[in-house]
Amino acid sequence: DVKVTQSSRYLVKRTGEKVFLECVQDMDHENMFWYRQDPGLGLRLIYFSYDVKMKEKGDIPEGYSVSREKKERFSLILESASTNQTSMYLCASSPGARGADTQYFGPGTRLTVL
Amino acid sequence: QKEVEQDPGPLSVPEGAIVSLNCTYSNSAFQYFMWYRQYSRKGPELLMYTYSSGNKEDGRFTAQVDKSSKYISLFIRDSQPSDSATYLCAMSRTDKLIFGTGTRLQVFP
């Protein structure tokens, strides 16, 4: 079974803090993704990566950056957390051609920024 | 207009009912169609995957795709309280998956 793990289930941070969210997958997938999920807005793509050290902006990259130093690990960084970044953050990975193949999700990190 | 439209619900049904969940889409370039199930405070898990028009069955679940009408459905037979979750449709084009916003389903005993 594909397993995608995320470093924290729940996280509370203060405005202005730098926040790191870690994601690890164990299936040697090429592609990894970061989404945020908000009520009524669904899943919105923040950043994705097709290969180590490669990254591409998704639909809402502002206020975020990412790092992929190893194939299995994809990190999301909130440079200076703000209250409007309070959300559920979901990491996903997929084996196929770019982003078009089935994606497997981690359990999510519920981030609250005070 | 969103590329994928999905009624948010909630949909509340008694145990044993047949449930129909639907999505419509506007982009004829979509090639693959998926349904994910998401329990409260968990990540989405893949439920069904199909790439052609017609029906695909897996146990109590049937996924239906009608490309001519740009309409996909998920049917759940003999629904159980454990089916209570949010169901998201997803569709792929060449570069990304596009998700519906999800339909919340509650099956009561």
Tab-separated table of N, CA and C in Angstrom, chain B residues 36-101:
chain	number	residue	atom	x	y	z
B	36	TYR	N	-12.930	10.054	-4.598
B	36	TYR	CA	-12.221	9.918	-3.335
B	36	TYR	C	-13.233	10.003	-2.201
B	37	ARG	N	-12.930	9.301	-1.120
B	37	ARG	CA	-13.732	9.374	0.090
B	37	ARG	C	-12.865	9.998	1.171
B	38	GLN	N	-13.437	10.941	1.898
B	38	GLN	CA	-12.689	11.610	2.955
B	38	GLN	C	-13.498	11.600	4.246
B	39	TYR	N	-12.997	10.861	5.218
B	39	TYR	CA	-13.612	10.884	6.538
B	39	TYR	C	-13.181	12.155	7.262
B	40	SER	N	-13.980	12.538	8.243
B	40	SER	CA	-13.729	13.775	8.973
B	40	SER	C	-12.314	13.791	9.545
B	41	ARG	N	-11.611	14.878	9.307
B	41	ARG	CA	-10.267	15.102	9.838
B	41	ARG	C	-9.241	14.088	9.328
B	42	LYS	N	-9.501	13.529	8.144
B	42	LYS	CA	-8.545	12.609	7.528
B	42	LYS	C	-8.256	13.071	6.104
B	43	GLY	N	-7.238	12.495	5.482
B	43	GLY	CA	-6.969	12.795	4.087
B	43	GLY	C	-7.871	12.003	3.158
B	44	PRO	N	-8.081	12.485	1.929
B	44	PRO	CA	-8.892	11.732	0.961
B	44	PRO	C	-8.226	10.406	0.598
B	45	GLU	N	-9.044	9.372	0.403
B	45	GLU	CA	-8.539	8.075	-0.049
B	45	GLU	C	-9.241	7.706	-1.354
B	46	LEU	N	-8.475	7.146	-2.268
B	46	LEU	CA	-9.022	6.788	-3.572
B	46	LEU	C	-10.038	5.665	-3.436
B	47	LEU	N	-11.197	5.880	-4.057
B	47	LEU	CA	-12.277	4.892	-3.990
B	47	LEU	C	-12.466	4.194	-5.334
B	48	MET	N	-12.557	4.982	-6.395
B	48	MET	CA	-12.820	4.428	-7.715
B	48	MET	C	-12.028	5.212	-8.752
B	49	TYR	N	-11.657	4.515	-9.813
B	49	TYR	CA	-10.879	5.125	-10.895
B	49	TYR	C	-11.402	4.578	-12.209
B	50	THR	N	-11.696	5.460	-13.158
B	50	THR	CA	-12.158	5.000	-14.458
B	50	THR	C	-11.700	5.948	-15.539
B	51	TYR	N	-11.551	5.449	-16.748
B	51	TYR	CA	-11.050	6.292	-17.830
B	51	TYR	C	-11.920	6.249	-19.073
B	52	SER	N	-13.047	5.634	-19.006
B	52	SER	CA	-13.881	5.580	-20.203
B	52	SER	C	-15.332	5.756	-19.830
B	53	SER	N	-16.142	6.031	-20.804
B	53	SER	CA	-17.575	6.103	-20.561
B	53	SER	C	-18.105	4.722	-20.204
B	54	GLY	N	-19.147	4.700	-19.389
B	54	GLY	CA	-19.725	3.436	-18.977
B	54	GLY	C	-19.653	3.276	-17.474
B	55	ASN	N	-19.862	2.053	-17.034
B	55	ASN	CA	-19.915	1.755	-15.602
B	55	ASN	C	-18.730	0.914	-15.159
B	56	LYS	N	-18.320	1.158	-13.907
B	56	LYS	CA	-17.309	0.302	-13.278
B	56	LYS	C	-17.798	-0.027	-11.881
B	57	GLU	N	-17.794	-1.293	-11.559
B	57	GLU	CA	-18.360	-1.729	-10.289
B	57	GLU	C	-17.274	-2.267	-9.366
B	58	ASP	N	-17.397	-1.968	-8.070
B	58	ASP	CA	-16.477	-2.523	-7.078
B	58	ASP	C	-17.267	-2.702	-5.790
B	59	GLY	N	-17.731	-3.923	-5.572
B	59	GLY	CA	-18.529	-4.191	-4.375
B	59	GLY	C	-19.820	-3.393	-4.401
B	60	ARG	N	-20.059	-2.616	-3.383
B	60	ARG	CA	-21.300	-1.820	-3.299
B	60	ARG	C	-21.212	-0.514	-4.096
B	61	PHE	N	-20.065	-0.231	-4.685
B	61	PHE	CA	-19.845	1.043	-5.365
B	61	PHE	C	-19.839	0.858	-6.888
B	62	THR	N	-20.509	1.774	-7.580
B	62	THR	CA	-20.486	1.801	-9.041
B	62	THR	C	-20.175	3.215	-9.489
B	63	ALA	N	-19.157	3.348	-10.318
B	63	ALA	CA	-18.818	4.642	-10.909
B	63	ALA	C	-19.328	4.657	-12.337
B	64	GLN	N	-19.953	5.753	-12.701
B	64	GLN	CA	-20.528	5.884	-14.043
B	64	GLN	C	-20.011	7.161	-14.675
B	65	VAL	N	-19.614	7.064	-15.932
B	65	VAL	CA	-19.109	8.219	-16.674
B	65	VAL	C	-19.911	8.368	-17.954
B	66	ASP	N	-20.391	9.555	-18.207
B	66	ASP	CA	-21.079	9.873	-19.454
B	66	ASP	C	-20.354	11.064	-20.079
B	67	LYS	N	-19.432	10.777	-20.960
B	67	LYS	CA	-18.615	11.850	-21.535
B	67	LYS	C	-19.431	12.742	-22.461
B	68	SER	N	-20.438	12.196	-23.081
B	68	SER	CA	-21.233	13.019	-24.009
B	68	SER	C	-22.004	14.104	-23.244
B	69	SER	N	-22.408	13.788	-22.022
B	69	SER	CA	-23.127	14.748	-21.185
B	69	SER	C	-22.217	15.463	-20.199
B	70	LYS	N	-20.947	15.064	-20.145
B	70	LYS	CA	-19.972	15.624	-19.201
B	70	LYS	C	-20.489	15.494	-17.771
B	71	TYR	N	-20.735	14.240	-17.413
B	71	TYR	CA	-21.430	13.952	-16.151
B	71	TYR	C	-20.877	12.652	-15.606
B	72	ILE	N	-20.496	12.663	-14.310
B	72	ILE	CA	-20.070	11.411	-13.689
B	72	ILE	C	-20.866	11.194	-12.410
B	73	SER	N	-21.034	9.935	-12.065
B	73	SER	CA	-21.815	9.588	-10.883
B	73	SER	C	-21.118	8.494	-10.097
B	74	LEU	N	-21.392	8.479	-8.805
B	74	LEU	CA	-20.993	7.379	-7.931
B	74	LEU	C	-22.249	6.888	-7.232
B	75	PHE	N	-22.535	5.593	-7.386
B	75	PHE	CA	-23.678	4.987	-6.713
B	75	PHE	C	-23.180	4.102	-5.579
B	76	ILE	N	-23.846	4.210	-4.453
B	76	ILE	CA	-23.540	3.353	-3.314
B	76	ILE	C	-24.796	2.562	-2.986
B	77	ARG	N	-24.691	1.235	-3.114
B	77	ARG	CA	-25.835	0.381	-2.778
B	77	ARG	C	-25.765	-0.042	-1.316
B	78	ASP	N	-26.929	-0.314	-0.742
B	78	ASP	CA	-26.999	-0.794	0.644
B	78	ASP	C	-26.095	0.073	1.532
B	79	SER	N	-26.345	1.354	1.542
B	79	SER	CA	-25.472	2.277	2.267
B	79	SER	C	-25.435	1.946	3.769
B	80	GLN	N	-24.286	2.173	4.349
B	80	GLN	CA	-24.017	1.872	5.754
B	80	GLN	C	-23.613	3.145	6.493
B	81	PRO	N	-23.817	3.197	7.798
B	81	PRO	CA	-23.347	4.371	8.557
B	81	PRO	C	-21.853	4.636	8.358
B	82	SER	N	-21.087	3.582	8.107
B	82	SER	CA	-19.646	3.748	7.879
B	82	SER	C	-19.335	4.438	6.547
B	83	ASP	N	-20.353	4.593	5.696
B	83	ASP	CA	-20.172	5.334	4.442
B	83	ASP	C	-20.273	6.844	4.657
B	84	SER	N	-20.641	7.256	5.835
B	84	SER	CA	-20.761	8.686	6.136
B	84	SER	C	-19.396	9.347	6.005
B	85	ALA	N	-19.295	10.259	5.071
B	85	ALA	CA	-18.012	10.883	4.726
B	85	ALA	C	-18.288	11.964	3.688
B	86	THR	N	-17.244	12.655	3.297
B	86	THR	CA	-17.332	13.568	2.150
B	86	THR	C	-16.743	12.865	0.934
B	87	TYR	N	-17.455	12.942	-0.182
B	87	TYR	CA	-17.017	12.279	-1.407
B	87	TYR	C	-16.610	13.345	-2.427
B	88	LEU	N	-15.383	13.237	-2.902
B	88	LEU	CA	-14.855	14.194	-3.869
B	88	LEU	C	-14.670	13.518	-5.212
B	89	CYS	N	-15.158	14.164	-6.258
B	89	CYS	CA	-14.820	13.679	-7.594
B	89	CYS	C	-13.522	14.379	-8.028
B	90	ALA	N	-12.806	13.752	-8.917
B	90	ALA	CA	-11.571	14.336	-9.449
B	90	ALA	C	-11.416	13.914	-10.896
B	91	MET	N	-10.861	14.810	-11.699
B	91	MET	CA	-10.715	14.541	-13.128
B	91	MET	C	-9.347	15.010	-13.580
B	92	SER	N	-8.775	14.268	-14.496
B	92	SER	CA	-7.429	14.634	-14.915
B	92	SER	C	-7.409	15.120	-16.358
B	93	ARG	N	-6.630	16.166	-16.566
B	93	ARG	CA	-6.240	16.516	-17.909
B	93	ARG	C	-4.735	16.320	-17.986
B	94	THR	N	-4.079	16.827	-18.990
B	94	THR	CA	-2.695	16.417	-19.220
B	94	THR	C	-1.755	16.845	-18.094
B	95	ASP	N	-2.115	17.897	-17.382
B	95	ASP	CA	-1.130	18.429	-16.449
B	95	ASP	C	-1.533	18.349	-14.983
B	96	LYS	N	-2.795	18.122	-14.688
B	96	LYS	CA	-3.179	18.162	-13.278
B	96	LYS	C	-4.522	17.495	-13.042
B	97	LEU	N	-4.759	17.231	-11.764
B	97	LEU	CA	-6.074	16.775	-11.341
B	97	LEU	C	-6.891	17.977	-10.909
B	98	ILE	N	-8.159	17.957	-11.277
B	98	ILE	CA	-9.092	18.985	-10.820
B	98	ILE	C	-10.119	18.309	-9.930
B	99	PHE	N	-10.287	18.839	-8.724
B	99	PHE	CA	-11.187	18.236	-7.750
B	99	PHE	C	-12.488	19.015	-7.649
B	100	GLY	N	-13.578	18.287	-7.426
B	100	GLY	CA	-14.806	18.916	-7.004
B	100	GLY	C	-14.675	19.326	-5.543
B	101	THR	N	-15.616	20.119	-5.069
B	101	THR	CA	-15.542	20.607	-3.690
B	101	THR	C	-16.024	19.575	-2.676
